[in-house]
């Protein structure tokens, strides 16, 4: 079935309207070496019924979290999603809403985003949050851009223990700017020390980006590292402290606001958003009140209408498509509305006590499993420090072998840290294991036994 049927006559009319003689002339700006000549290498056309059967056969080859117990993490986590979220988010007024330009017609969406902002600000311990960004990595990049604009300085410090994908995005976002990207190396214990921060700082330092729990699952000392950065910069405006956080961990550990952060960013996927094959997700961005007018994206505010009724509106939209033009703080055009709504529903349903219970279960179950694995012959924890719900295991055989064979035992075993999927940040025997509240005691015990069995038979 052809859903884009355009006749030759219609095609000709369009070319005539734009003053182009042919399709070839329309695309002549594309170099000849980049053009495809000849027919596409495609299979023969199939009927809709045949296509459905083929797709169903392909689908049956997938073995995901619906079938296997997931111990994978690395930035995307298999948390429990209450059933009501999928039911609510599928309602037409939520699912089809785009961006609420007309406040008078979008009060429901605007109120939900206002609640999202309030919840994110509370979770992170910051003064104010925006109505979300695209995902966590670009949120960190936007925080760096804000720091460059606010301080007028050019040196950007990023901890090597920040997720590699986030580091890549930051490098890309500042690549055409007069800015210097500097990585602060983590020590042999997997975390960044205040001494390393001090050594990397100078008076041209604009910010430090530090993730906790970091890419190895370890808890970083935000307070000490941020204090070290500020203490090492004697002239000009003080550099900004950017804390990249896990919102679930914030319910149990010291949050960015209590740790001296100026800006808090993070990936909101743990807040009621399924894995979804890697996205789309939702970026969190919160900051001190003094940065309100420099924040990217949009902020929803609450006011009153002419009749004294509570009303919500897009209070700040510092985007280039609106009146800010060349003075825009960012090229972020909108917020991740549907995913922010999911996160709002999740946080509202769980409440502070529910979020803390999820965090506590993650912590206790992860430490239970870590002890079991550490007791196995040939296995050991790579880093001795504190971790939240993710940890690195040194295995007696290559991690990729364990990951492949664990599927036969019913497990997605973790992430091979030598693989480019996450950035090749470890050796071939390093396995990153994550545990969420969904994992049962039986699953933890069976997983530990499976690891032992796999290594015995290797």
XYZ file of N, CA, C and O in Angstrom, residues 241-390:
600
model
N 29.151 24.721 39.846
C 29.177 23.298 40.185
C 27.970 22.617 39.562
O 26.831 22.949 39.891
N 28.209 21.662 38.654
C 27.145 20.962 37.933
C 27.101 19.520 38.411
O 28.043 18.753 38.199
N 26.007 19.154 39.069
C 25.841 17.796 39.599
C 24.928 17.002 38.691
O 23.768 17.368 38.497
N 25.450 15.931 38.113
C 24.640 15.020 37.310
C 24.172 13.901 38.232
O 24.986 13.206 38.842
N 22.854 13.729 38.338
C 22.318 12.851 39.377
C 21.326 11.836 38.819
O 20.811 11.987 37.713
N 21.076 10.803 39.627
C 20.012 9.837 39.387
C 18.862 10.223 40.312
O 19.042 10.246 41.534
N 17.672 10.542 39.783
C 16.591 11.031 40.652
C 16.155 10.027 41.710
O 15.715 10.424 42.794
N 16.278 8.720 41.428
C 15.930 7.721 42.440
C 16.947 7.750 43.581
O 16.584 7.709 44.764
N 18.219 7.874 43.247
C 19.259 7.928 44.271
C 19.102 9.157 45.155
O 19.453 9.129 46.340
N 18.568 10.244 44.589
C 18.385 11.476 45.369
C 17.414 11.281 46.527
O 17.421 12.064 47.482
N 16.566 10.265 46.445
C 15.616 9.999 47.525
C 16.284 9.351 48.728
O 15.684 9.284 49.805
N 17.518 8.885 48.566
C 18.224 8.188 49.648
C 19.540 8.878 49.992
O 19.889 8.991 51.174
N 20.265 9.323 48.980
C 21.566 9.933 49.196
C 21.449 11.457 49.275
O 20.396 12.017 49.010
N 22.537 12.102 49.633
C 22.586 13.558 49.688
C 22.333 14.121 48.292
O 22.986 13.722 47.319
N 21.363 15.027 48.171
C 20.995 15.517 46.841
C 21.896 16.669 46.402
O 22.681 17.207 47.201
N 21.830 17.083 45.132
C 22.710 18.147 44.634
C 22.609 19.455 45.410
O 23.627 20.097 45.692
N 21.385 19.866 45.765
C 21.224 21.117 46.485
C 21.929 21.117 47.821
O 22.562 22.115 48.208
N 21.861 20.013 48.545
C 22.526 19.902 49.841
C 24.029 19.691 49.706
O 24.753 19.717 50.714
N 24.502 19.471 48.477
C 25.925 19.216 48.239
C 26.637 20.419 47.637
O 27.789 20.305 47.222
N 25.946 21.551 47.558
C 26.585 22.762 47.060
C 26.551 22.943 45.568
O 27.304 23.762 45.016
N 25.686 22.228 44.863
C 25.605 22.367 43.408
C 24.899 23.667 43.021
O 23.974 24.119 43.708
N 25.339 24.254 41.928
C 24.646 25.396 41.339
C 23.580 24.934 40.357
O 22.539 25.575 40.212
N 23.865 23.829 39.681
C 22.959 23.271 38.675
C 22.896 21.764 38.883
O 23.916 21.119 39.150
N 21.702 21.212 38.767
C 21.529 19.761 38.821
C 20.907 19.296 37.512
O 19.931 19.876 37.038
N 21.503 18.277 36.926
C 20.967 17.692 35.691
C 20.858 16.191 35.891
O 21.441 15.624 36.819
N 20.122 15.541 35.020
C 20.014 14.100 35.132
C 19.099 13.510 34.086
O 18.389 14.231 33.369
N 19.128 12.197 34.006
C 18.258 11.445 33.119
C 17.025 11.037 33.908
O 17.129 10.414 34.953
N 15.832 11.377 33.378
C 14.594 11.089 34.084
C 13.986 9.742 33.763
O 12.886 9.441 34.242
N 14.683 8.898 33.014
C 14.136 7.596 32.625
C 13.690 6.741 33.811
O 12.660 6.053 33.715
N 14.387 6.757 34.966
C 13.922 5.923 36.078
C 12.547 6.317 36.621
O 11.954 5.544 37.378
N 12.035 7.471 36.251
C 10.778 7.973 36.806
C 9.585 7.549 35.954
O 8.953 8.357 35.277
N 9.289 6.270 35.929
C 8.086 5.795 35.255
C 8.178 5.697 33.751
O 7.148 5.627 33.072
N 9.383 5.679 33.204
C 9.572 5.609 31.754
C 10.225 4.274 31.403
O 11.307 3.961 31.923
N 9.600 3.463 30.564
C 10.182 2.157 30.211
C 11.509 2.308 29.481
O 11.873 3.405 29.027
N 12.229 1.200 29.322
C 13.517 1.230 28.628
C 13.373 1.697 27.184
O 14.226 2.414 26.665
N 12.321 1.260 26.500
C 11.990 1.758 25.153
C 13.152 1.679 24.164
O 13.371 2.600 23.379
N 13.931 0.615 24.249
C 15.033 0.399 23.300
C 16.012 1.561 23.268
O 16.644 1.837 22.246
N 16.144 2.272 24.392
C 17.112 3.361 24.469
C 16.526 4.752 24.342
O 17.271 5.731 24.348
N 15.252 4.899 24.246
C 14.655 6.231 24.172
C 13.345 6.190 23.417
O 12.967 5.143 22.875
N 12.617 7.311 23.421
C 13.005 8.618 23.976
C 12.911 8.637 25.495
O 12.141 7.893 26.087
N 13.739 9.523 26.106
C 13.730 9.708 27.550
C 13.440 11.178 27.856
O 12.928 11.909 27.007
N 13.776 11.630 29.063
C 13.477 13.017 29.436
C 14.630 13.572 30.264
O 15.128 12.910 31.173
N 15.071 14.775 29.924
C 16.178 15.398 30.636
C 15.693 16.263 31.791
O 14.712 16.994 31.659
N 16.389 16.176 32.921
C 16.077 16.990 34.095
C 17.080 18.137 34.182
O 18.283 17.942 33.979
N 16.571 19.319 34.513
C 17.449 20.496 34.646
C 16.890 21.373 35.752
O 15.775 21.896 35.649
N 17.652 21.535 36.823
C 17.255 22.377 37.946
C 18.446 23.232 38.351
O 19.601 22.873 38.096
N 18.170 24.371 38.980
C 19.260 25.294 39.286
C 18.879 26.210 40.434
O 17.741 26.230 40.904
N 19.863 26.981 40.881
C 19.593 28.035 41.846
C 18.756 29.125 41.183
O 18.820 29.330 39.965
N 18.009 29.850 41.996
C 17.068 30.841 41.480
C 17.756 31.917 40.652
O 17.182 32.448 39.695
N 18.993 32.235 40.986
C 19.701 33.316 40.290
C 19.949 33.018 38.807
O 20.251 33.919 38.028
N 19.803 31.744 38.418
C 20.035 31.378 37.024
C 18.741 31.238 36.226
O 18.767 30.776 35.076
N 17.616 31.656 36.802
C 16.315 31.438 36.173
C 16.270 31.943 34.739
O 15.831 31.233 33.829
N 16.718 33.162 34.521
C 16.597 33.765 33.183
C 17.686 33.301 32.222
O 17.694 33.722 31.070
N 18.577 32.476 32.685
C 19.605 31.925 31.805
C 19.391 30.441 31.530
O 20.173 29.827 30.812
N 18.344 29.872 32.115
C 18.090 28.451 31.925
C 17.588 28.165 30.517
O 16.880 28.986 29.932
N 17.914 27.009 29.958
C 17.431 26.651 28.622
C 15.985 26.183 28.656
O 15.450 25.821 29.701
N 15.364 26.178 27.499
C 14.024 25.604 27.381
C 12.949 26.530 27.892
O 12.972 27.739 27.667
N 12.016 25.997 28.624
C 10.845 26.756 29.043
C 10.496 26.475 30.498
O 10.769 25.409 31.024
N 9.899 27.486 31.113
C 9.423 27.365 32.486
C 7.949 27.736 32.527
O 7.536 28.761 31.967
N 7.174 26.903 33.186
C 5.753 27.162 33.367
C 5.557 27.842 34.718
O 6.124 27.407 35.729
N 4.768 28.917 34.729
C 4.495 29.639 35.955
C 3.019 29.626 36.301
O 2.165 29.363 35.441
N 2.695 29.915 37.575
C 1.316 29.980 38.027
C 0.973 31.424 38.372
O 1.731 32.112 39.052
N -0.187 31.874 37.883
C -0.623 33.235 38.133
C -2.138 33.243 38.328
O -2.727 32.209 38.688
N -2.773 34.374 38.076
C -4.226 34.497 38.141
C -4.731 35.157 36.869
O -4.059 36.016 36.294
N -5.933 34.756 36.445
C -6.514 35.405 35.279
C -7.284 36.645 35.729
O -7.275 37.025 36.907
N -7.982 37.278 34.774
C -8.686 38.528 35.060
C -9.788 38.349 36.095
O -10.193 39.319 36.759
N -10.272 37.115 36.247
C -11.338 36.847 37.208
C -10.802 36.304 38.539
O -11.574 35.837 39.378
N -9.491 36.346 38.727
C -8.913 35.897 39.977
C -8.755 34.402 40.104
O -8.442 33.896 41.185
N -8.963 33.662 39.013
C -8.812 32.216 39.047
C -7.357 31.825 38.804
O -6.644 32.503 38.072
N -6.939 30.709 39.419
C -5.584 30.211 39.206
C -5.380 29.890 37.728
O -6.230 29.262 37.104
N -4.256 30.329 37.186
C -3.982 30.110 35.767
C -2.506 29.782 35.577
O -1.647 30.271 36.314
N -2.230 28.948 34.594
C -0.859 28.548 34.284
C -0.481 29.069 32.907
O -1.313 29.149 31.992
N 0.799 29.410 32.765
C 1.252 29.966 31.491
C 2.732 29.657 31.294
O 3.451 29.357 32.256
N 3.172 29.734 30.048
C 4.600 29.609 29.774
C 5.250 30.945 30.128
O 5.240 31.888 29.340
N 5.812 31.007 31.315
C 6.344 32.269 31.823
C 7.623 32.675 31.115
O 7.797 33.831 30.739
N 8.539 31.737 30.952
C 9.806 32.027 30.288
C 10.027 31.037 29.151
O 9.878 29.839 29.327
N 10.394 31.569 28.000
C 10.699 30.741 26.828
C 11.915 31.357 26.150
O 11.781 32.107 25.195
N 13.089 31.063 26.689
C 14.299 31.728 26.207
C 14.835 31.023 24.962
O 16.002 30.662 24.885
N 13.991 30.863 23.982
C 14.352 30.104 22.789
C 14.442 31.029 21.584
O 13.805 32.072 21.513
N 15.227 30.588 20.617
C 15.485 31.461 19.473
C 14.271 31.632 18.573
O 14.203 32.587 17.809
N 13.283 30.726 18.670
C 12.118 30.831 17.803
C 11.101 31.848 18.325
O 10.135 32.157 17.651
N 11.324 32.334 19.543
C 10.431 33.346 20.097
C 11.124 34.709 20.057
O 12.066 34.919 19.294
N 10.706 35.617 20.884
C 11.190 36.995 20.777
C 12.655 37.140 21.144
O 13.267 38.165 20.837
N 13.253 36.131 21.788
C 14.649 36.273 22.181
C 15.582 36.335 20.976
O 16.609 36.997 21.020
N 15.225 35.618 19.913
C 16.042 35.665 18.702
C 17.488 35.323 18.975
O 17.819 34.301 19.565
N 18.396 36.218 18.551
C 19.826 35.975 18.696
C 20.271 35.974 20.153
O 21.369 35.518 20.471
N 19.453 36.472 21.042
C 19.798 36.506 22.466
C 19.334 35.255 23.209
O 19.415 35.193 24.437
N 18.841 34.281 22.491
C 18.359 33.062 23.127
C 19.480 32.396 23.913
O 20.644 32.414 23.507
N 19.137 31.809 25.053
C 20.144 31.126 25.864
C 20.492 29.758 25.316
O 21.496 29.169 25.688
N 19.667 29.220 24.429
C 19.868 27.860 23.946
C 19.075 27.668 22.664
O 18.150 28.433 22.368
N 19.422 26.634 21.899
C 18.606 26.297 20.726
C 17.601 25.202 21.058
O 16.974 24.636 20.175
N 17.459 24.861 22.365
C 16.420 23.925 22.786
C 15.062 24.538 22.468
O 14.751 25.637 22.913
N 14.257 23.832 21.693
C 13.016 24.412 21.184
C 11.806 24.115 22.056
O 10.834 24.853 22.019
N 11.834 23.031 22.803
C 10.627 22.630 23.507
C 11.013 21.759 24.687
O 12.188 21.617 25.018
N 10.026 21.201 25.341
C 10.294 20.247 26.410
C 9.807 18.857 25.972
O 9.039 18.744 25.019
N 10.270 17.845 26.657
C 9.886 16.469 26.325
C 8.551 16.188 27.010
O 8.469 15.495 28.021
N 7.468 16.742 26.438
C 6.189 16.825 27.127
C 5.605 15.506 27.593
O 5.252 15.356 28.766
N 5.467 14.531 26.696
C 4.803 13.284 27.049
C 5.584 12.522 28.108
O 5.005 11.950 29.036
N 6.906 12.519 28.000
C 7.725 11.809 28.984
C 7.760 12.554 30.310
O 7.815 11.935 31.380
N 7.735 13.894 30.255
C 7.656 14.665 31.496
C 6.340 14.385 32.213
O 6.294 14.333 33.452
N 5.266 14.180 31.452
C 3.983 13.832 32.058
C 4.057 12.470 32.744
O 3.518 12.274 33.835
N 4.735 11.513 32.119
C 4.912 10.203 32.741
C 5.663 10.346 34.064
O 5.289 9.752 35.085
N 6.736 11.124 34.039
C 7.521 11.321 35.257
C 6.698 12.006 36.339
O 6.804 11.674 37.522
N 5.854 12.958 35.927
C 4.991 13.658 36.880
C 4.031 12.676 37.548
O 3.848 12.693 38.778
N 3.408 11.829 36.730
C 2.482 10.832 37.274
C 3.198 9.885 38.234
O 2.681 9.556 39.306
N 4.391 9.457 37.856
C 5.144 8.516 38.694
C 5.489 9.147 40.039
O 5.250 8.547 41.104
N 6.048 10.358 40.011
C 6.460 10.989 41.262
C 5.262 11.322 42.136
O 5.329 11.212 43.369
N 4.138 11.723 41.518
C 2.936 12.024 42.289
C 2.384 10.762 42.942
O 1.933 10.785 44.099
N 2.407 9.645 42.218
C 1.877 8.394 42.757
C 2.765 7.838 43.868
O 2.281 7.346 44.884
N 4.078 7.928 43.679
C 5.000 7.349 44.648
C 5.119 8.210 45.897
O 5.155 7.695 47.019
N 5.189 9.532 45.705
C 5.390 10.418 46.833
C 6.792 10.269 47.411
O 7.536 9.355 47.041
N 7.196 11.144 48.329
C 8.545 11.065 48.909
C 8.827 9.727 49.577
O 9.919 9.172 49.435
N 7.844 9.184 50.297
C 8.055 7.919 50.983
C 8.215 6.765 49.999
O 9.073 5.888 50.166
N 7.399 6.763 48.933
C 7.506 5.707 47.928
C 8.818 5.756 47.187
O 9.438 4.711 46.926
N 9.283 6.964 46.826
C 10.565 7.100 46.145
C 11.700 6.596 47.033
O 12.626 5.924 46.556
N 11.629 6.922 48.318
C 12.683 6.462 49.223
C 12.660 4.943 49.348
O 13.722 4.305 49.407
N 11.464 4.357 49.378
C 11.387 2.898 49.471
C 11.992 2.240 48.235
O 12.701 1.230 48.337
N 11.718 2.802 47.049
C 12.327 2.277 45.827
C 13.849 2.357 45.929
O 14.571 1.395 45.626
N 14.348 3.513 46.377
C 15.794 3.699 46.498
C 16.392 2.729 47.500
O 17.467 2.147 47.266
N 15.719 2.536 48.629
C 16.234 1.615 49.640
C 16.273 0.180 49.129
O 17.237 -0.559 49.382
N 15.223 -0.217 48.405
C 15.230 -1.571 47.852
C 16.363 -1.748 46.846
O 17.038 -2.788 46.827
N 16.572 -0.745 46.001
C 17.680 -0.808 45.039
C 19.009 -0.983 45.776
O 19.831 -1.834 45.420
N 19.209 -0.176 46.814
C 20.487 -0.202 47.556
C 20.698 -1.555 48.227
O 21.754 -2.177 48.079
N 19.691 -2.009 48.971
C 19.849 -3.253 49.727
C 20.019 -4.466 48.807
O 20.872 -5.334 49.052
N 19.232 -4.532 47.745
C 19.326 -5.682 46.844
C 20.644 -5.694 46.088
O 21.246 -6.761 45.859
N 21.114 -4.502 45.695
C 22.401 -4.428 44.997
C 23.535 -4.884 45.907
O 24.441 -5.622 45.482
N 23.509 -4.464 47.167
C 24.573 -4.864 48.086
C 24.489 -6.347 48.442
O 25.527 -7.004 48.646
N 23.286 -6.874 48.489
C 23.116 -8.310 48.723
C 23.754 -9.103 47.585
O 24.535 -10.045 47.822
N 23.432 -8.715 46.348
C 23.991 -9.431 45.201
C 25.502 -9.254 45.124
O 26.232 -10.213 44.818
N 25.994 -8.050 45.396
C 27.436 -7.802 45.329
C 28.193 -8.708 46.294
O 29.256 -9.248 45.960
N 27.648 -8.913 47.491
C 28.301 -9.797 48.460
C 28.318 -11.232 47.961
O 29.319 -11.952 48.119
N 27.206 -11.664 47.360
C 27.161 -13.030 46.845
C 28.180 -13.233 45.728
O 28.883 -14.255 45.677
N 28.260 -12.273 44.810
C 29.190 -12.411 43.679
C 30.634 -12.342 44.165
O 31.511 -13.090 43.711
N 30.910 -11.442 45.103
C 32.270 -11.268 45.605
C 32.771 -12.541 46.293
O 33.983 -12.784 46.354
N 31.834 -13.349 46.784
C 32.211 -14.590 47.467
C 32.471 -15.747 46.507
O 32.978 -16.799 46.917
N 32.135 -15.574 45.225
C 32.344 -16.639 44.240
C 33.815 -16.748 43.874
O 34.546 -15.745 43.824
N 34.271 -17.955 43.561
C 35.657 -18.170 43.150
C 35.957 -17.392 41.875
O 35.234 -17.518 40.870
N 37.017 -16.606 41.912
C 37.454 -15.875 40.729
C 36.789 -14.536 40.526
O 37.223 -13.744 39.676
N 35.723 -14.236 41.254
C 35.022 -12.957 41.119
C 35.435 -12.011 42.246
O 35.720 -12.447 43.369
N 35.419 -10.712 41.942
C 35.683 -9.710 42.974
C 35.109 -8.374 42.535
O 34.932 -8.118 41.337
N 34.802 -7.519 43.503
C 34.357 -6.161 43.195
C 35.573 -5.326 42.832
O 36.578 -5.325 43.555
N 35.499 -4.609 41.729
C 36.663 -3.869 41.246
C 36.975 -2.666 42.113
O 38.139 -2.317 42.318
N 35.913 -1.990 42.607
C 36.117 -0.766 43.371
C 35.611 -0.952 44.798
O 34.512 -1.470 45.009
N 36.371 -0.501 45.786
C 36.000 -0.730 47.183
C 35.032 0.308 47.754
O 34.551 0.142 48.876
N 34.744 1.366 47.023
C 33.966 2.469 47.573
C 32.474 2.198 47.668
O 31.979 1.114 47.338
N 31.753 3.225 48.147
C 30.306 3.124 48.300
C 29.622 3.181 46.929
O 30.017 3.962 46.064
N 28.592 2.370 46.763
C 27.823 2.409 45.527
C 26.342 2.418 45.855
O 25.935 2.101 46.983
N 25.537 2.785 44.862
C 24.094 2.858 45.078
C 23.422 1.560 44.640
O 23.138 0.693 45.458
N 23.212 1.372 43.343
C 22.560 0.134 42.888
C 23.257 -0.450 41.666
O 22.690 -1.255 40.947
N 24.507 -0.067 41.498
C 25.275 -0.515 40.338
C 26.721 -0.688 40.778
O 27.251 0.115 41.549
